[in-house]
CSV table of C-alpha atoms and ligand atoms in Angstrom, one decimal:
chain,number,residue,atom,x,y,z
T,1,MET,CA,0.0,0.0,0.0
T,2,SER,CA,1.2,3.5,-0.7
T,3,LYS,CA,2.5,5.8,2.0
T,4,THR,CA,0.8,9.1,2.2
T,5,ILE,CA,2.5,12.3,3.4
T,6,ALA,CA,0.1,15.3,3.6
T,7,MET,CA,0.5,19.0,4.4
T,8,SER,CA,-1.8,21.1,6.6
T,9,GLY,CA,-1.6,24.6,8.1
T,10,LYS,CA,-3.2,27.9,7.6
T,11,GLY,CA,-3.0,30.0,4.4
T,12,GLY,CA,0.4,31.2,3.3
T,13,VAL,CA,2.6,29.4,5.9
T,14,GLY,CA,4.5,27.3,3.4
T,15,LYS,CA,2.5,24.1,2.6
T,16,THR,CA,3.3,24.3,-1.1
T,17,THR,CA,6.9,25.2,-0.5
T,18,VAL,CA,7.4,22.2,1.8
T,19,SER,CA,5.6,20.0,-0.7
T,20,ALA,CA,8.0,21.1,-3.4
T,21,LEU,CA,11.0,20.6,-1.2
T,22,LEU,CA,9.8,17.1,-0.3
T,23,MET,CA,9.4,16.3,-4.0
T,24,ARG,CA,13.0,17.5,-4.5
T,25,TYR,CA,14.1,15.2,-1.8
T,26,PHE,CA,12.1,12.2,-3.1
T,27,THR,CA,13.2,12.7,-6.7
T,28,ASN,CA,16.9,13.0,-5.7
T,29,ASN,CA,17.1,10.3,-3.1
T,30,LEU,CA,14.4,7.7,-3.6
T,31,ASN,CA,13.8,6.0,-6.8
T,32,SER,CA,10.2,5.1,-6.1
T,33,PRO,CA,7.0,6.0,-7.9
T,34,LEU,CA,5.7,9.2,-6.5
T,35,LEU,CA,2.3,10.9,-7.1
T,36,ALA,CA,1.9,14.5,-6.0
T,37,ILE,CA,-1.7,15.7,-5.5
T,38,ASP,CA,-2.3,19.4,-5.6
T,39,ALA,CA,-5.6,19.5,-3.6
T,40,ASP,CA,-5.6,23.3,-3.2
T,41,PRO,CA,-8.4,24.8,-5.4
T,42,ASN,CA,-6.0,27.7,-5.8
T,43,SER,CA,-3.5,25.3,-7.3
T,44,ASN,CA,0.2,26.4,-7.5
T,45,LEU,CA,2.3,23.3,-6.8
T,46,GLY,CA,2.8,22.7,-10.5
T,47,GLU,CA,4.0,26.3,-10.9
T,48,THR,CA,6.7,25.9,-8.2
T,49,LEU,CA,7.9,22.7,-10.1
T,50,GLY,CA,8.2,24.7,-13.3
T,51,LEU,CA,5.1,23.0,-14.9
T,52,ASP,CA,2.3,24.5,-17.0
T,53,ILE,CA,-1.1,23.2,-15.8
T,54,GLU,CA,-3.7,23.3,-18.6
T,55,LYS,CA,-6.5,21.3,-17.1
T,56,THR,CA,-7.5,20.1,-13.7
T,57,VAL,CA,-9.8,17.4,-12.3
T,58,GLY,CA,-12.2,20.2,-11.4
T,59,ASP,CA,-12.3,21.4,-15.1
T,60,ILE,CA,-13.3,17.9,-16.2
T,61,ARG,CA,-16.0,17.8,-13.6
T,62,GLU,CA,-17.4,21.2,-14.6
T,63,ASP,CA,-17.2,20.4,-18.3
T,64,PHE,CA,-19.1,17.2,-17.8
T,65,MET,CA,-21.7,18.8,-15.5
T,66,ARG,CA,-22.3,21.6,-18.1
T,67,ASP,CA,-22.8,19.1,-20.9
T,68,PRO,CA,-23.5,15.6,-19.6
T,69,GLN,CA,-24.6,14.6,-23.1
T,70,GLY,CA,-21.1,15.5,-24.5
T,71,VAL,CA,-19.9,11.9,-24.0
T,72,PRO,CA,-18.9,10.6,-27.5
T,73,SER,CA,-21.7,8.4,-28.9
T,74,GLY,CA,-21.2,4.7,-28.2
T,75,MET,CA,-18.8,5.4,-25.3
T,76,ASP,CA,-19.6,4.6,-21.6
T,77,LYS,CA,-19.5,7.8,-19.5
T,78,ILE,CA,-17.3,6.1,-16.9
T,79,ILE,CA,-14.7,5.2,-19.5
T,80,TYR,CA,-15.0,8.7,-21.0
T,81,LEU,CA,-14.4,10.4,-17.6
T,82,GLU,CA,-11.5,8.0,-16.9
T,83,MET,CA,-10.0,8.8,-20.2
T,84,LEU,CA,-10.2,12.6,-19.4
T,85,MET,CA,-8.6,12.0,-16.0
T,86,ASN,CA,-5.7,10.2,-17.7
T,87,GLN,CA,-5.2,13.3,-19.8
T,88,VAL,CA,-4.9,15.6,-16.8
T,89,LEU,CA,-2.4,13.4,-15.0
T,90,ILE,CA,1.0,15.1,-15.6
T,91,GLU,CA,3.7,12.5,-16.1
T,92,GLN,CA,7.3,13.5,-15.4
T,93,LYS,CA,10.4,11.4,-15.3
T,94,ASN,CA,10.5,11.1,-11.5
T,95,PHE,CA,7.0,11.8,-10.4
T,96,ASP,CA,3.4,12.3,-11.6
T,97,LEU,CA,1.2,15.2,-10.6
T,98,LEU,CA,-2.6,15.3,-10.3
T,99,VAL,CA,-4.1,18.8,-9.9
T,100,MET,CA,-7.6,18.7,-8.3
T,101,GLY,CA,-8.4,22.4,-9.2
T,102,ARG,CA,-11.5,24.3,-8.4
T,103,GLN,CA,-14.1,23.0,-6.1
T,104,GLU,CA,-17.5,22.0,-7.3
T,105,GLY,CA,-20.2,24.6,-8.0
T,106,GLN,CA,-23.9,24.0,-7.3
T,107,GLY,CA,-25.7,21.0,-8.5
T,108,CYS,CA,-25.6,17.3,-7.9
T,109,TYR,CA,-22.2,16.1,-8.3
T,110,CYS,CA,-22.4,12.7,-6.7
T,111,MET,CA,-22.2,10.6,-9.8
T,112,VAL,CA,-19.4,12.4,-11.4
T,113,ASN,CA,-17.5,12.7,-8.1
T,114,ASN,CA,-17.9,9.0,-7.4
T,115,ILE,CA,-16.3,8.2,-10.8
T,116,LEU,CA,-13.5,10.7,-10.3
T,117,ASN,CA,-12.8,9.6,-6.7
T,118,ARG,CA,-12.8,6.0,-7.7
T,119,PHE,CA,-10.3,6.8,-10.5
T,120,ALA,CA,-8.0,8.6,-8.1
T,121,ASP,CA,-8.2,5.8,-5.5
T,122,GLU,CA,-7.2,3.3,-8.3
T,123,LEU,CA,-4.5,5.6,-9.6
T,124,GLU,CA,-2.9,5.9,-6.1
T,125,LYS,CA,-2.3,2.2,-5.9
T,126,ASN,CA,0.3,2.5,-8.6
T,127,TYR,CA,2.6,4.6,-6.4
T,128,LYS,CA,4.8,3.9,-3.4
T,129,TYR,CA,4.4,7.5,-2.2
T,130,LEU,CA,1.7,10.0,-2.3
T,131,LEU,CA,2.3,13.6,-1.4
T,132,VAL,CA,-0.8,15.8,-0.8
T,133,ASP,CA,-0.5,19.6,-0.8
T,134,ASN,CA,-3.8,20.5,0.9
T,135,GLU,CA,-5.9,23.5,1.3
T,136,ALA,CA,-6.3,24.5,4.9
T,137,GLY,CA,-9.6,22.6,5.4
T,138,MET,CA,-8.2,19.2,4.2
T,139,GLU,CA,-11.4,18.3,2.4
T,140,HIS,CA,-9.5,16.3,-0.2
T,141,LEU,CA,-8.0,14.0,2.5
T,142,SER,CA,-11.3,13.4,4.2
T,143,ARG,CA,-12.9,12.4,0.8
T,144,ARG,CA,-10.4,9.7,0.0
T,145,THR,CA,-11.7,6.2,0.6
T,146,SER,CA,-8.7,4.9,2.6
T,147,GLY,CA,-8.6,7.9,4.9
T,148,LYS,CA,-5.1,6.9,5.8
T,149,VAL,CA,-2.3,9.4,6.2
T,150,ASP,CA,1.1,8.1,7.3
T,151,MET,CA,2.6,11.4,8.1
T,152,LEU,CA,0.6,14.6,8.5
T,153,LEU,CA,3.0,17.5,8.4
T,154,MET,CA,1.5,20.5,10.3
T,155,ILE,CA,3.1,23.7,9.1
T,156,THR,CA,3.3,27.0,10.8
T,157,ASP,CA,5.2,30.2,10.4
T,158,TYR,CA,6.9,31.7,13.4
T,159,ALA,CA,3.7,33.3,14.7
T,160,LEU,CA,1.3,32.3,17.4
T,161,ARG,CA,-1.6,32.6,14.9
T,162,GLY,CA,-0.1,30.0,12.6
T,163,LEU,CA,0.6,27.8,15.6
T,164,ARG,CA,-3.0,28.1,16.9
T,165,ALA,CA,-4.3,27.2,13.5
T,166,VAL,CA,-2.2,24.0,13.8
T,167,GLY,CA,-3.8,23.4,17.2
T,168,ARG,CA,-7.3,23.7,15.7
T,169,ILE,CA,-6.5,21.4,12.8
T,170,ASN,CA,-5.1,18.9,15.4
T,171,GLU,CA,-8.4,19.0,17.3
T,172,MET,CA,-10.5,18.8,14.1
T,173,LEU,CA,-8.7,15.5,13.0
T,174,GLY,CA,-11.1,13.3,15.1
T,175,ASP,CA,-14.1,14.7,13.3
T,176,LEU,CA,-12.6,14.1,9.8
T,177,LYS,CA,-12.5,10.3,10.3
T,178,LEU,CA,-8.8,10.3,9.2
T,179,ASP,CA,-6.5,7.6,10.2
T,180,VAL,CA,-3.4,9.6,10.9
T,181,LYS,CA,-0.5,7.4,11.9
T,182,ASN,CA,2.1,10.2,12.6
T,183,LYS,CA,2.1,14.0,13.0
T,184,GLY,CA,5.0,16.4,12.9
T,185,LEU,CA,5.2,20.1,13.3
T,186,ILE,CA,7.3,22.2,10.8
T,187,VAL,CA,8.2,25.7,11.9
T,188,ASN,CA,8.8,27.7,8.7
T,189,ARG,CA,10.7,31.0,8.4
T,190,ALA,CA,12.0,30.6,11.9
T,191,PRO,CA,14.7,32.5,13.6
T,192,GLU,CA,17.7,30.6,15.0
T,193,THR,CA,16.2,30.4,18.5
T,194,LEU,CA,12.5,29.8,19.1
T,195,SER,CA,11.1,31.9,22.0
T,196,ARG,CA,9.9,30.3,25.3
T,197,THR,CA,6.4,31.5,24.6
T,198,PHE,CA,6.4,29.8,21.2
T,199,LEU,CA,7.8,26.6,22.5
T,200,ASP,CA,5.2,26.6,25.4
T,201,GLU,CA,2.5,26.9,22.9
T,202,VAL,CA,4.0,24.0,20.8
T,203,GLU,CA,4.0,21.9,24.0
T,204,LYS,CA,0.3,22.6,24.6
T,205,ILE,CA,-0.6,21.4,21.1
T,206,GLY,CA,1.4,18.3,21.7
T,207,VAL,CA,2.7,17.7,18.2
T,208,PRO,CA,6.5,17.2,18.1
T,209,ILE,CA,8.7,19.6,16.0
T,210,VAL,CA,10.2,17.6,13.2
T,211,CYS,CA,11.7,20.5,11.2
T,212,ILE,CA,12.7,24.1,11.5
T,213,ILE,CA,13.1,26.0,8.2
T,214,PRO,CA,14.9,29.3,8.2
T,215,ASP,CA,14.0,32.1,5.9
T,216,ASP,CA,15.6,31.2,2.6
T,217,LYS,CA,16.3,34.0,0.0
T,218,ASN,CA,16.6,31.4,-2.8
T,219,LEU,CA,12.9,30.7,-2.5
T,220,LEU,CA,12.0,34.3,-3.3
T,221,GLU,CA,14.4,34.3,-6.2
T,222,PHE,CA,13.1,31.0,-7.6
T,223,ASP,CA,9.6,32.3,-7.2
T,224,MET,CA,10.3,35.6,-9.0
T,225,GLU,CA,12.2,33.9,-11.8
T,226,ARG,CA,9.6,31.1,-12.1
T,227,LYS,CA,12.4,28.5,-11.7
T,228,SER,CA,11.5,25.0,-10.6
T,229,MET,CA,12.2,24.4,-6.9
T,230,LEU,CA,13.5,20.9,-7.9
T,231,GLU,CA,16.5,22.8,-9.2
T,232,LEU,CA,17.3,24.6,-5.8
T,233,PRO,CA,21.0,24.1,-4.8
T,234,ASN,CA,21.9,21.5,-2.2
T,235,ASP,CA,23.1,24.1,0.1
T,236,SER,CA,20.0,26.2,0.1
T,237,PRO,CA,18.9,26.6,3.9
T,238,ALA,CA,15.4,25.3,3.2
T,239,VAL,CA,16.6,22.3,1.3
T,240,ILE,CA,19.1,21.4,4.0
T,241,ALA,CA,16.3,21.6,6.7
T,242,ILE,CA,13.9,19.4,4.7
T,243,ASP,CA,16.6,16.9,3.7
T,244,ASN,CA,17.7,16.5,7.3
T,245,MET,CA,14.1,16.0,8.4
T,246,MET,CA,13.6,13.2,5.9
T,247,LYS,CA,16.9,11.5,6.8
T,248,GLU,CA,16.5,11.8,10.6
T,249,LYS,CA,12.9,12.3,11.6
T,250,ILE,CA,10.7,10.6,9.1
T,251,GLU,CA,10.5,6.9,8.3
T,252,VAL,CA,9.6,6.3,4.7
J,1,LIG,N1,11.4,29.4,4.3
J,1,LIG,C1,11.0,30.4,3.5
J,1,LIG,N2,11.9,31.4,3.1
J,1,LIG,C2,11.5,32.4,2.3
J,1,LIG,N3,10.3,32.4,1.7
J,1,LIG,C3,9.4,31.4,1.9
J,1,LIG,C4,9.7,30.4,2.8
J,1,LIG,N4,8.7,29.5,3.0
J,1,LIG,C5,7.7,30.0,2.1
J,1,LIG,N5,8.2,31.2,1.5
J,1,LIG,C6,7.4,32.0,0.6
J,1,LIG,O1,6.2,32.3,1.1
J,1,LIG,C7,5.1,32.4,0.2
J,1,LIG,C8,4.0,31.4,0.7
J,1,LIG,O2,4.5,30.1,0.7
J,1,LIG,P1,3.5,28.9,0.2
J,1,LIG,O3,2.9,29.2,-1.1
J,1,LIG,O4,4.4,27.7,0.2
J,1,LIG,O5,2.4,28.8,1.3
J,1,LIG,P2,1.1,27.9,1.3
J,1,LIG,O6,0.9,27.5,2.7
J,1,LIG,O7,1.1,26.9,0.3
J,1,LIG,O8,0.0,29.0,0.9
J,1,LIG,P3,-1.5,28.8,0.5
J,1,LIG,O9,-2.2,28.5,1.7
J,1,LIG,O10,-1.9,30.0,-0.2
J,1,LIG,O11,-1.5,27.6,-0.5
J,1,LIG,C9,5.7,31.9,-1.1
J,1,LIG,O12,6.0,33.0,-1.9
J,1,LIG,C10,7.0,31.2,-0.7
J,1,LIG,O13,8.1,31.3,-1.7
J,2,LIG,MG1,-0.2,26.4,-1.2
């Protein structure tokens, strides 16, 4: 069964950045099939990897709902939708990427959602690792059939507001019916020493810190120049932090 690593945390704290850094680690160090899922409706994981995203799973769903009769004659609608899903899967040398895209509008989406979710469930079986870049609410994760997350990375910036959001996500986990095996806290854009107040708050939440990422000016430069984060240099501070976490703190 595949191993799932998923991101959580409030808006803008670095979920996509950590996802891209993890993909850099995986593609450089582990030669195993990897599927990245961009589950944020405001998708931008592909961009950080230097990829152009033309169509998303959400686009397929909306197109189909707008014109349910658009299925080519003689073709079963399940086969048709699966064919379209295969077209949105972005296949790269070291990983594949599935972009979920916009959320559903109004209307009854059950049938089309069931087909798309079943396709995603089947697709996931082909990979050893799944990496899910979430929106803050984690709806995508709770929709998956298996509901299993091997490592939930909870990301905060160096601010109590980000940390409290992590606390709330942690409390919400029970309601989501997710089977979360391990949880780890990542403090992003952190100074060299974390304050006592911050650490006390971390202790209250009860999720262990697995990684501290300093501010990394290369990230800004790569973002501005639209360079793929997979090409970040080995000595970039954020790369070092994530690579160390993967080697020392996380069992994959
Ligand atoms: N350690 C860091 N050093 C410098 N810049 C960073 C660092 N981490 C993240 N950033 C920058 O902060 C911005 C927000 O990061 P990112 O997009 O990863 O957050 P996010 O949690 O995915 O946001 P959203 O909730 O909108 O999806 C990006 O421009 C990113 O380049
Ligand atoms: Mg993001």
